[in-house]
mmCIF file of C-alpha atoms in Angstrom:
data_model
loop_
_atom_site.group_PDB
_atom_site.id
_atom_site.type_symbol
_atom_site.label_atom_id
_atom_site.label_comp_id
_atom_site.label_asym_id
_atom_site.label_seq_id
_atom_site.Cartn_x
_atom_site.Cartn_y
_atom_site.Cartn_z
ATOM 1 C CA UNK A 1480 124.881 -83.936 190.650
ATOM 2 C CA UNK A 1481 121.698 -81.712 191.333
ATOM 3 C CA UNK A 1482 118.497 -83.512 192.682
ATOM 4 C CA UNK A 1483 115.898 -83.628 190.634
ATOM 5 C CA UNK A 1484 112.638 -82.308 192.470
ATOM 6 C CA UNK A 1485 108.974 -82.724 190.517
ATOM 7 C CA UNK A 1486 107.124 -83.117 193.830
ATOM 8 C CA UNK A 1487 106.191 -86.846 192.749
ATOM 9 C CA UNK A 1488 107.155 -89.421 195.552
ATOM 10 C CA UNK A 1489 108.464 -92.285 192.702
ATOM 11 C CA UNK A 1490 109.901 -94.290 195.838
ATOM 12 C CA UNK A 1491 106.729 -94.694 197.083
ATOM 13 C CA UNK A 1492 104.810 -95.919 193.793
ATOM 14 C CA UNK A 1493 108.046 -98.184 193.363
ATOM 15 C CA UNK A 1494 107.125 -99.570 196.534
ATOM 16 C CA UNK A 1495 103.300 -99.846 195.818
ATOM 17 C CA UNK A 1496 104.394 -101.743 192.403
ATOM 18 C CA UNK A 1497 106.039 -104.312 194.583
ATOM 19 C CA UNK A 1498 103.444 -104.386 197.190
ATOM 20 C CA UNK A 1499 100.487 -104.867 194.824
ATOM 21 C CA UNK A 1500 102.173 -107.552 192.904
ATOM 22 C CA UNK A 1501 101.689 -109.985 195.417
ATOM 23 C CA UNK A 1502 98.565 -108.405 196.717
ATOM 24 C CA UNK A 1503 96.224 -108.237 193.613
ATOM 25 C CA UNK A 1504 92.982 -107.775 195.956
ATOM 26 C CA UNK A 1505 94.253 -104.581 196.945
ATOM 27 C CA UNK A 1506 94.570 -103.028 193.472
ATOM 28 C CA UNK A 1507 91.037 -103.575 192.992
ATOM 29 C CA UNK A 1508 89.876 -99.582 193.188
ATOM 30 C CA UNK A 1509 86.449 -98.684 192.634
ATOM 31 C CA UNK A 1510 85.732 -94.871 191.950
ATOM 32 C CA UNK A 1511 82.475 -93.040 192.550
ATOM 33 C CA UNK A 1512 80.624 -90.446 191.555
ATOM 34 C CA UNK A 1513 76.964 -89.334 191.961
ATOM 35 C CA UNK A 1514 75.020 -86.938 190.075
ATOM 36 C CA UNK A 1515 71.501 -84.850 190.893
ATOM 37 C CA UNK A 1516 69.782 -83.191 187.508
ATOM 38 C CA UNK A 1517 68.929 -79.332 188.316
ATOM 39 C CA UNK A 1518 66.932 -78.598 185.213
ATOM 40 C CA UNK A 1519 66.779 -79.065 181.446
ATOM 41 C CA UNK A 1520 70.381 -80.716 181.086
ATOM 42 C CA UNK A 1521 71.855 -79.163 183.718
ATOM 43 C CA UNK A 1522 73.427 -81.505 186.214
ATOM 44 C CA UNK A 1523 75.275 -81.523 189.274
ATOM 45 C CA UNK A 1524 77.991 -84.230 190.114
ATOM 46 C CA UNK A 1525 79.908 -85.126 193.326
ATOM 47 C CA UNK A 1526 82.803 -87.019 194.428
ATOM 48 C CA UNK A 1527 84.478 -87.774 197.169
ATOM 49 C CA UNK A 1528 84.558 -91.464 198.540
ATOM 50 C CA UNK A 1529 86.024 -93.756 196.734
ATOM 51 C CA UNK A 1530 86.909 -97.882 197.474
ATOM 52 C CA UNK A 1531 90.302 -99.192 197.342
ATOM 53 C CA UNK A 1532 93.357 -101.456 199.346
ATOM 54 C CA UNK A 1533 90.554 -103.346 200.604
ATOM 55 C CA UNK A 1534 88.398 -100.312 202.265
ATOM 56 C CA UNK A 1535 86.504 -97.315 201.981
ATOM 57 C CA UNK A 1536 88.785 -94.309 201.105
ATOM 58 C CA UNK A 1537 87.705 -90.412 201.312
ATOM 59 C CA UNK A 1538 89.323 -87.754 199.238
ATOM 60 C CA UNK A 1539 90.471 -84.926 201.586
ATOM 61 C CA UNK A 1540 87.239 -83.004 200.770
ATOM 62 C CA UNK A 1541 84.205 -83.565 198.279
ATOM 63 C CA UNK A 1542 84.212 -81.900 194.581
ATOM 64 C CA UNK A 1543 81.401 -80.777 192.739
ATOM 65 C CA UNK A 1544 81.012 -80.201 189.170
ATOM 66 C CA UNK A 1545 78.439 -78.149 186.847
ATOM 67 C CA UNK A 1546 77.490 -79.680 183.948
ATOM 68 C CA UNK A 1547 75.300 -78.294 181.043
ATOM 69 C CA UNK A 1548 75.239 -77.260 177.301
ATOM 70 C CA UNK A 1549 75.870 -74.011 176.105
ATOM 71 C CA UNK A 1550 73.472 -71.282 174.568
ATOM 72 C CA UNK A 1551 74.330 -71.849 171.307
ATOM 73 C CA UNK A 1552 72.747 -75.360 171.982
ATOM 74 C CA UNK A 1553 69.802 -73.311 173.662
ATOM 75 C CA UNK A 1554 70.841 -74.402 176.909
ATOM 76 C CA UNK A 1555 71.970 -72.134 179.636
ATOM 77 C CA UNK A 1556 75.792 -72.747 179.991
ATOM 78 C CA UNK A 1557 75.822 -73.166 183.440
ATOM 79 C CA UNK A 1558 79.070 -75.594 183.013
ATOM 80 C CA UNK A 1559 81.130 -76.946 180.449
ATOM 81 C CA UNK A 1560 80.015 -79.813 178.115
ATOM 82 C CA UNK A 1561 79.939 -83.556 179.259
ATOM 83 C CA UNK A 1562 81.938 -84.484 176.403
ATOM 84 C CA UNK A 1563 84.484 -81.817 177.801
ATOM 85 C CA UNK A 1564 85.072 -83.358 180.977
ATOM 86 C CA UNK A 1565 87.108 -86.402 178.840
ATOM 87 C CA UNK A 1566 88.855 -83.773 178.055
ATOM 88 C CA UNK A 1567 90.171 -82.696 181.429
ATOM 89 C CA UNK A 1568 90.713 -85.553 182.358
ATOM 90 C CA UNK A 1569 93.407 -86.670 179.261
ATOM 91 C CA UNK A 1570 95.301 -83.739 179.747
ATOM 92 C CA UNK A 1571 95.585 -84.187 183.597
ATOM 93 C CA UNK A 1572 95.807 -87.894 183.684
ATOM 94 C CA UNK A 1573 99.169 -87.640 180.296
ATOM 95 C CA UNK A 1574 100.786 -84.265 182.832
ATOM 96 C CA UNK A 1575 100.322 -86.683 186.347
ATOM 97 C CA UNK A 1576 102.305 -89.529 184.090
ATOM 98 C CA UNK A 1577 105.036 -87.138 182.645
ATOM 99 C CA UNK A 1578 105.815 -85.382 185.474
ATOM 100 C CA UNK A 1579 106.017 -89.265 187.315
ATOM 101 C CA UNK A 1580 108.454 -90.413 184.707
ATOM 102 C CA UNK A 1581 110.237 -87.473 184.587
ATOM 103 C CA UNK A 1582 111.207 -88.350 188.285
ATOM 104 C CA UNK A 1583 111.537 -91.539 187.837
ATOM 105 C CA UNK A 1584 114.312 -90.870 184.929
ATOM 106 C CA UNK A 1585 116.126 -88.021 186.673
ATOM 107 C CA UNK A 1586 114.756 -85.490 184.720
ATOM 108 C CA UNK A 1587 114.175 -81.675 186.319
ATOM 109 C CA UNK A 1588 110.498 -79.799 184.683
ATOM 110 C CA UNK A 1589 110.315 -76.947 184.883
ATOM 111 C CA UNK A 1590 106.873 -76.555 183.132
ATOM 112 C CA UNK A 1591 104.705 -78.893 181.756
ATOM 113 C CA UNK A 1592 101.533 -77.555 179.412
ATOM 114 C CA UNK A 1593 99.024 -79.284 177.476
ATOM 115 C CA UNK A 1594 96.350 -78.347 174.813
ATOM 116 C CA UNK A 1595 93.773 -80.810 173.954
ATOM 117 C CA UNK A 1596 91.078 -80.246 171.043
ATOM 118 C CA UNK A 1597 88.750 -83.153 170.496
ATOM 119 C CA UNK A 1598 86.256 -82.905 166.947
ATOM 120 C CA UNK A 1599 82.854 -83.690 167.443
ATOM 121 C CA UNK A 1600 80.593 -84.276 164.393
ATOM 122 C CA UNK A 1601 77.143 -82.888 166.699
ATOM 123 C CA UNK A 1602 75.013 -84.740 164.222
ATOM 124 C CA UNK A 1603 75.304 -87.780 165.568
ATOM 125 C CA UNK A 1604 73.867 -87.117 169.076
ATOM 126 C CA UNK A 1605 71.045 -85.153 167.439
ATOM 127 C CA UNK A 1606 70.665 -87.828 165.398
ATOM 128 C CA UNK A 1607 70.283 -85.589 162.283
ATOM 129 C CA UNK A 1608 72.792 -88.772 160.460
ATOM 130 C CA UNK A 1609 72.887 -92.331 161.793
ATOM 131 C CA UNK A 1610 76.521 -93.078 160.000
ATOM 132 C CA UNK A 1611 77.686 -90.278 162.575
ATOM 133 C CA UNK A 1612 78.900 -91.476 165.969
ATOM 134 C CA UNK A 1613 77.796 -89.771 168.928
ATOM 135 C CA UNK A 1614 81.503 -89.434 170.305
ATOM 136 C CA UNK A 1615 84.752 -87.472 169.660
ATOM 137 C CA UNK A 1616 85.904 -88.514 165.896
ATOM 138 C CA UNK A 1617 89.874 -87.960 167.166
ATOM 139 C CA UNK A 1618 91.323 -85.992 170.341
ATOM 140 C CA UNK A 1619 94.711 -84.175 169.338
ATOM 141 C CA UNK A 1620 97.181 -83.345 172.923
ATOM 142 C CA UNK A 1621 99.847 -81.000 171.983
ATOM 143 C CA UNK A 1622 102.794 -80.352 174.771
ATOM 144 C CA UNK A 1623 104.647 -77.811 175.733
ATOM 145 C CA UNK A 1624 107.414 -79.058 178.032
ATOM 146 C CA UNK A 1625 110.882 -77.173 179.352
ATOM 147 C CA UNK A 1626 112.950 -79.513 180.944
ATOM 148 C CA UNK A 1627 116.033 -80.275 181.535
ATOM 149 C CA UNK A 1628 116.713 -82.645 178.895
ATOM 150 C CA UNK A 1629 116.795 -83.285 174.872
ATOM 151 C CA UNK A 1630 113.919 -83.223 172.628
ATOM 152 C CA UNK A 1631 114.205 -86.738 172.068
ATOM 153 C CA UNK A 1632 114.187 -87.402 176.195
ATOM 154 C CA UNK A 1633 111.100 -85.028 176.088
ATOM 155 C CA UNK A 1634 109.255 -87.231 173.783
ATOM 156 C CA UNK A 1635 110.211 -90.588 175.100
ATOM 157 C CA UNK A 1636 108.671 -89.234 178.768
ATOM 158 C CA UNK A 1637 105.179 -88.075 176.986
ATOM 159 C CA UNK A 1638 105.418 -91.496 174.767
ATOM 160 C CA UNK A 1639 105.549 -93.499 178.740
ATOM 161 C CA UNK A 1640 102.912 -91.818 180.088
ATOM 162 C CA UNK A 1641 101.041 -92.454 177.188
ATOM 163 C CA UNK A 1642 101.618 -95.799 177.784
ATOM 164 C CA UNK A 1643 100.919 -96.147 181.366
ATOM 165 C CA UNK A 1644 97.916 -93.480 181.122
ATOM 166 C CA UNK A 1645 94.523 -94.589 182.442
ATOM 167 C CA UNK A 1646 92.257 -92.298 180.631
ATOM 168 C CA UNK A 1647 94.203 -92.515 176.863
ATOM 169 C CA UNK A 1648 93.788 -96.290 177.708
ATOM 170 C CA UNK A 1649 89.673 -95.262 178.597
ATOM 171 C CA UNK A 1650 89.439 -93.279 175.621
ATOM 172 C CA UNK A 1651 91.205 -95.435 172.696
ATOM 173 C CA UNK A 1652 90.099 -98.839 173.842
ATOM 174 C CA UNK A 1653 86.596 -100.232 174.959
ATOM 175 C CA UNK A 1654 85.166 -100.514 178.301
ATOM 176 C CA UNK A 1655 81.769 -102.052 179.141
ATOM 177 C CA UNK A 1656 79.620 -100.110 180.634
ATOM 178 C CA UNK A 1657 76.038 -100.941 182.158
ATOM 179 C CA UNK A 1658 73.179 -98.373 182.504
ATOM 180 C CA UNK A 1659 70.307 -99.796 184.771
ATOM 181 C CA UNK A 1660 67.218 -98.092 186.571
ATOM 182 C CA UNK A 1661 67.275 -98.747 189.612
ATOM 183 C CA UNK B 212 46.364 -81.949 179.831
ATOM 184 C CA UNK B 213 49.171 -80.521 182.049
ATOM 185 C CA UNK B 214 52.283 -78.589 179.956
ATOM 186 C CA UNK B 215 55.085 -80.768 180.482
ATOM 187 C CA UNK B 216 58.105 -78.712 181.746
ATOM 188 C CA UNK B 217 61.913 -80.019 181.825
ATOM 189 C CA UNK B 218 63.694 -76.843 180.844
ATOM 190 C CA UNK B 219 64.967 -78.162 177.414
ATOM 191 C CA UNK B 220 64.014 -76.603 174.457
ATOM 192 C CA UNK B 221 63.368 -79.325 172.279
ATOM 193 C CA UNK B 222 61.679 -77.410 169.665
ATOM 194 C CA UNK B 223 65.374 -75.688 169.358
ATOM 195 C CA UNK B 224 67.144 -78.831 169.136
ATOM 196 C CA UNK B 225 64.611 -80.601 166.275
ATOM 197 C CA UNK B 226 65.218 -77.294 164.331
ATOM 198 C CA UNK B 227 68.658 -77.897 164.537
ATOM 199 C CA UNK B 228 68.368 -81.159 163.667
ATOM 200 C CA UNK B 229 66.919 -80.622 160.399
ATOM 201 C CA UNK B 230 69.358 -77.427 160.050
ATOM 202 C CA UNK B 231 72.506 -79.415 160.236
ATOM 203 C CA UNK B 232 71.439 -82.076 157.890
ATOM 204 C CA UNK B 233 71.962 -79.728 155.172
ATOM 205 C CA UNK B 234 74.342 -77.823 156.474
ATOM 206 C CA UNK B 235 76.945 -80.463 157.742
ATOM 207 C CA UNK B 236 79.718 -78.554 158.198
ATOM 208 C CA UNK B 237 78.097 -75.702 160.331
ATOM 209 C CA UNK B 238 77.843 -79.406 162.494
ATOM 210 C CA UNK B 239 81.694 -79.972 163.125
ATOM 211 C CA UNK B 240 82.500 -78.534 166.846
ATOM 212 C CA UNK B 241 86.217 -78.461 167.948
ATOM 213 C CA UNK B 242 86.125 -79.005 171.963
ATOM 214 C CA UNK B 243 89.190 -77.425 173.510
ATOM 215 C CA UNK B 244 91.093 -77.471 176.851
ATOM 216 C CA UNK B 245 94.243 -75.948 178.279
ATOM 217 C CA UNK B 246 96.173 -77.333 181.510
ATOM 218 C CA UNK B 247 99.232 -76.442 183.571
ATOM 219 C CA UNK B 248 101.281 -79.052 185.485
ATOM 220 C CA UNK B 249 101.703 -77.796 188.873
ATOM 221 C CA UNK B 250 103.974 -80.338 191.303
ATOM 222 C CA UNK B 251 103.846 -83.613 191.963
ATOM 223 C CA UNK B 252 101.035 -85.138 189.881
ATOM 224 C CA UNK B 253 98.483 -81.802 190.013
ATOM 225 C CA UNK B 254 97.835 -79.782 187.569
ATOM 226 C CA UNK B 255 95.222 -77.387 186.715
ATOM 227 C CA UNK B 256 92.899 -76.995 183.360
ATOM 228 C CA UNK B 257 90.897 -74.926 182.148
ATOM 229 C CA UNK B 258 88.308 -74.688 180.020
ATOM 230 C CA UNK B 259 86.465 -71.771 177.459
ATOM 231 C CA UNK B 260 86.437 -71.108 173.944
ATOM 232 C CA UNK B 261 85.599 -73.965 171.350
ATOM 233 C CA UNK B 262 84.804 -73.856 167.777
ATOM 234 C CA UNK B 263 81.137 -74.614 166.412
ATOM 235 C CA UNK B 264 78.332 -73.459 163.647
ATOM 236 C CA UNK B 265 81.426 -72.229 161.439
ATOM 237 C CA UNK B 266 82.794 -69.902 164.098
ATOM 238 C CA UNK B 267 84.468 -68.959 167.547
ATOM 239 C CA UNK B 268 82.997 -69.513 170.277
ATOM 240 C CA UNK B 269 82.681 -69.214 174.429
ATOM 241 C CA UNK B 270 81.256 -70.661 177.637
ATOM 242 C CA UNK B 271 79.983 -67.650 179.280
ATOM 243 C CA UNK B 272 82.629 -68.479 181.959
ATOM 244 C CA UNK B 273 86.129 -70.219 182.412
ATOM 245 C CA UNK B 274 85.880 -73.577 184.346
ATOM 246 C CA UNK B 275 89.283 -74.243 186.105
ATOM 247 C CA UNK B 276 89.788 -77.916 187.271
ATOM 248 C CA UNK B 277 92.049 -79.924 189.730
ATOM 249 C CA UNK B 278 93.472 -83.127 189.629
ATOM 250 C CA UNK B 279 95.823 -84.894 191.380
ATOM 251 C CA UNK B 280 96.185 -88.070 193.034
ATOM 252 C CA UNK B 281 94.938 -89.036 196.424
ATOM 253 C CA UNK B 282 96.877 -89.127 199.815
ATOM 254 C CA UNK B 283 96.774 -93.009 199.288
ATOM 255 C CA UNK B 284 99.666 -92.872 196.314
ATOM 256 C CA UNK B 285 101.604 -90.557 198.367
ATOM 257 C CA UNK B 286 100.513 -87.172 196.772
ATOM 258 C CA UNK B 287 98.767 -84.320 197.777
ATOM 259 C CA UNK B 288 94.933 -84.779 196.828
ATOM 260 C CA UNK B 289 94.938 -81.244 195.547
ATOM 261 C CA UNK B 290 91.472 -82.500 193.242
ATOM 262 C CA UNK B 291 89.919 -85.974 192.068
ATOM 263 C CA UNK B 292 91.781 -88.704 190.285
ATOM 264 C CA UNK B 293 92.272 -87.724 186.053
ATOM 265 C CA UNK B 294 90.011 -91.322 185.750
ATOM 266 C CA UNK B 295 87.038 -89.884 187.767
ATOM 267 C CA UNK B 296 86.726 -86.820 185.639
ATOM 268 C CA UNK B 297 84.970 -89.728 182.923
ATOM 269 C CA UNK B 298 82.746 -90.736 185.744
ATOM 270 C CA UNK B 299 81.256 -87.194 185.607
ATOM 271 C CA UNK B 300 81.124 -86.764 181.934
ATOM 272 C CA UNK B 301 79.342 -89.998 182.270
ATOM 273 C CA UNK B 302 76.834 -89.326 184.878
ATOM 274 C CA UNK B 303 76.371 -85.358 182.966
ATOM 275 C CA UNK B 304 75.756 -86.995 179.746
ATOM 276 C CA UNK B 305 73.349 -89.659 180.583
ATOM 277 C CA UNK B 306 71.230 -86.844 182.689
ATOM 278 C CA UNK B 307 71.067 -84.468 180.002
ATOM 279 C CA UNK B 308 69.862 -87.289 177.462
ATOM 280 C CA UNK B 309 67.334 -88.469 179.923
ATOM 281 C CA UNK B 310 65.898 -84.475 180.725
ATOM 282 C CA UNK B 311 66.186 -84.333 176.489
ATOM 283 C CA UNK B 312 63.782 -87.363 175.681
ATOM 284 C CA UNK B 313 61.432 -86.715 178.528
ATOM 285 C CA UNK B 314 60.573 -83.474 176.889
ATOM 286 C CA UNK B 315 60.233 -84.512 173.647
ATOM 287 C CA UNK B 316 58.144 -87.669 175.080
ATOM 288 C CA UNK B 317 56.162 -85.362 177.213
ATOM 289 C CA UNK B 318 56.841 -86.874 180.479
ATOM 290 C CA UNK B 319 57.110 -84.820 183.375
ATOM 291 C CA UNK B 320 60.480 -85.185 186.052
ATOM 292 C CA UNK B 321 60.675 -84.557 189.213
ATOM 293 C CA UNK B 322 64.100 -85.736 190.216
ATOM 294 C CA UNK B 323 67.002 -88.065 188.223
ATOM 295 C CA UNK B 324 69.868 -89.068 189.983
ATOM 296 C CA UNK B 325 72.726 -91.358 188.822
ATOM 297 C CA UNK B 326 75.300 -93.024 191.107
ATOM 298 C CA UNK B 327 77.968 -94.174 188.596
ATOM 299 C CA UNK B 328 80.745 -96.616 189.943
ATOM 300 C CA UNK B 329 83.957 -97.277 188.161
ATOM 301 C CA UNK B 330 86.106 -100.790 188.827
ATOM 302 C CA UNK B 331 89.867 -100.114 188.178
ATOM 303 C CA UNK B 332 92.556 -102.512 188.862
ATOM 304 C CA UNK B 333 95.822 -100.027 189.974
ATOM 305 C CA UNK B 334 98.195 -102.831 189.090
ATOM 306 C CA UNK B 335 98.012 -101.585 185.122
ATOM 307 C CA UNK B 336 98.814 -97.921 186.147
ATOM 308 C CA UNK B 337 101.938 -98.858 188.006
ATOM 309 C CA UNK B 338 102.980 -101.437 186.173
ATOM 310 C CA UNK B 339 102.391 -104.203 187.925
ATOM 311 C CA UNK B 340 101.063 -106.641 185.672
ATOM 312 C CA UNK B 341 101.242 -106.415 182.011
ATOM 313 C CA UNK B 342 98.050 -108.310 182.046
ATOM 314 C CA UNK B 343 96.117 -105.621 183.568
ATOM 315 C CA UNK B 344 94.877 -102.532 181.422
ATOM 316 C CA UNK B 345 95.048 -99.004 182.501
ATOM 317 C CA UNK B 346 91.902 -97.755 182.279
ATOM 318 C CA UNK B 347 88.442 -99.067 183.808
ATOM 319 C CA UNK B 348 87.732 -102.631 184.020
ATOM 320 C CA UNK B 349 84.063 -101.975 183.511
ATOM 321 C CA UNK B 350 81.832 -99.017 184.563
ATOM 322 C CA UNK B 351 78.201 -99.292 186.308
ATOM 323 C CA UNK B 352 75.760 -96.522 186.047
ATOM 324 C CA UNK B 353 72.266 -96.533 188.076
ATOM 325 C CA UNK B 354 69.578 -94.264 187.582
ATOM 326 C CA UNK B 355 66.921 -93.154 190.342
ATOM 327 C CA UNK B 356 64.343 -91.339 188.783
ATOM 328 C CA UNK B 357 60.856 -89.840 189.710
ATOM 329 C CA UNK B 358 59.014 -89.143 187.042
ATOM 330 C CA UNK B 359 55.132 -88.968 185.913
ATOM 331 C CA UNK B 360 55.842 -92.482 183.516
ATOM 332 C CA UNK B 361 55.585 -96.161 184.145
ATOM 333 C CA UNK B 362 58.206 -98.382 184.948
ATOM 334 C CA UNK B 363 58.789 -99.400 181.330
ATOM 335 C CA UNK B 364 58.638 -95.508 180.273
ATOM 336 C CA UNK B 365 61.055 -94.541 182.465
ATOM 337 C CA UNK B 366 63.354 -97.934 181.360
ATOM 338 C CA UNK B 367 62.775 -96.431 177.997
ATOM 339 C CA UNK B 368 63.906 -92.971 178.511
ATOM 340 C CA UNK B 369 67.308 -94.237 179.890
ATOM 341 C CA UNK B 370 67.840 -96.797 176.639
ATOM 342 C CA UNK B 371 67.269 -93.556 174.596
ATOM 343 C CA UNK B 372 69.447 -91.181 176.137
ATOM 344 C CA UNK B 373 72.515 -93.993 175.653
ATOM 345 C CA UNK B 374 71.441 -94.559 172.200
ATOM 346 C CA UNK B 375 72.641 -90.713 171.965
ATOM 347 C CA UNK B 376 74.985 -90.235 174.552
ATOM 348 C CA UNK B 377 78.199 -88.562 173.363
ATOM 349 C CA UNK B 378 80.657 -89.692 176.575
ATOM 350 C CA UNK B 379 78.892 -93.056 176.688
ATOM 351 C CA UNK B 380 79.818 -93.863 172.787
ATOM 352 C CA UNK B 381 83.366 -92.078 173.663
ATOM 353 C CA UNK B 382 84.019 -94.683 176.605
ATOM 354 C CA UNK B 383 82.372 -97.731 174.935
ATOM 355 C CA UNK B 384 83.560 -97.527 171.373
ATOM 356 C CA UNK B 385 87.824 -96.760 170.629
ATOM 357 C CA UNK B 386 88.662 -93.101 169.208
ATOM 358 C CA UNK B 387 91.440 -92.211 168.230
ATOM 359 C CA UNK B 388 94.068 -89.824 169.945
ATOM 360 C CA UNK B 389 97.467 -88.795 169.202
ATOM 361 C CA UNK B 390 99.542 -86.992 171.272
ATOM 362 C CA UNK B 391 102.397 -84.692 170.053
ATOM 363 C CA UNK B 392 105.177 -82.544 171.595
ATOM 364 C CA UNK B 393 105.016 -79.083 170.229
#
């Protein structure tokens, strides 16, 4: 019997699982991000420190993103859409959860891609039609996996990280969410 | 009286507006991204073409993004959490709404800045707790802004923007996504 290798340490989130369970404090993460607005809606956004097993974390080094709207929105395209950033993070957080399950269940990748097209109705957020939401009307994500297993094995791994996913949790269910001024 | 200058072209966007309400299918964008897995839990996506006004279309440039998880769930931090990603779209969003109504309300900025926060119990993630969801427990976002308006204005500006916020209706409101193997 070959070892199966995906890079993902599943020992170690087995372990956390445990850990956490009697520790709920600890799972309490709080993620951060702050943004600066360059000009007409062009922003900037950073991230790097984040809050979690009861202290102040740092990721490695800090990331900045562009965001803006593109010309055809007479904008000047200096990044991609906000609305495209849920995007990015779907397809990464449903490939993190495959490839975790995948190791957890023995099974070798060998590649893992995802396409993700989410339809926007744009007259809601120019409020050209007030029975339009603002949001995505439905987000399709197609894989493309080669592994070393059966179809069906294939789709029960995408159909656990689906289950366990963060962000398809974020996008198909409610969360509150405050806006103050400061 | 002083031009008021935010960069956006609202006269573009009100023309628009009245374009698209008889034109409501020139109004249905597709939003589209691509990723990679590439070990462990990073993978890479990037981002393009999308469809919109009744044809192809392009970013001027292809934005390539990271994720991965951080050194503190035994991987590699290779790029922020898949979760945080919706903390940017978030902050981006809001920004752009807030530079958006300030032009069309004629009030001058000088600076907007947003520090969003993001509370996220890990025990739903990993199992845990069945209790526990996966995504955010609730999401904070604070505004700083300088700006030639009162108090109330400025509180008024910020109510707008979420009124037409496209990532704040996607992460307060369900949509629907389905996820396929090709």
């Amino acid at each position: 019997m070959t070892t199966v290798e995906n890079g993902v340490n599943v020992q170690a989130l087995l372990e956390a699982r445990t850990a956490l369970q009697g520790a709920p404090e600890a799972a309490q993460f709080t993620w951060r991000a702050s943004s600066k607005w360059q000009n007409g809606v062009h922003s900037q956004t950073r991230i790097q420190k984040y809050y979690g097993l009861g202290q102040e974390q740092s990721h490695k080094t800090e990331s900045v993103f562009e965001a803006d709207h593109p010309e055809v929105f007479a904008a000047e395209d200096n990044g991609i859409t906000p609305i495209e950033y849920l995007l990015v993070g779907l397809a990464a957080c449903l490939t993190a959860g495959v490839a975790s399950v995948a190791q957890n269940r023995g099974i070798q990748l060998r590649s893992v891609e995802a396409s993700v097209e989410g339809q926007h109705d744009i007259r809601g957020i120019l409020g050209a039609d007030s029975d339009v939401r603002n949001g995505f009307n439905d987000v399709k994500v197609t894989f493309n996996i080669d592994a070393d297993a059966t179809k069906q094995e294939i789709e029960a791994l995408v159909a656990q990280s689906q289950k366990r996913s963060a962000v398809f949790d974020a996008l198909t269910n409610p969360t509150n969410v405050s806006v103050e001024v400061a």
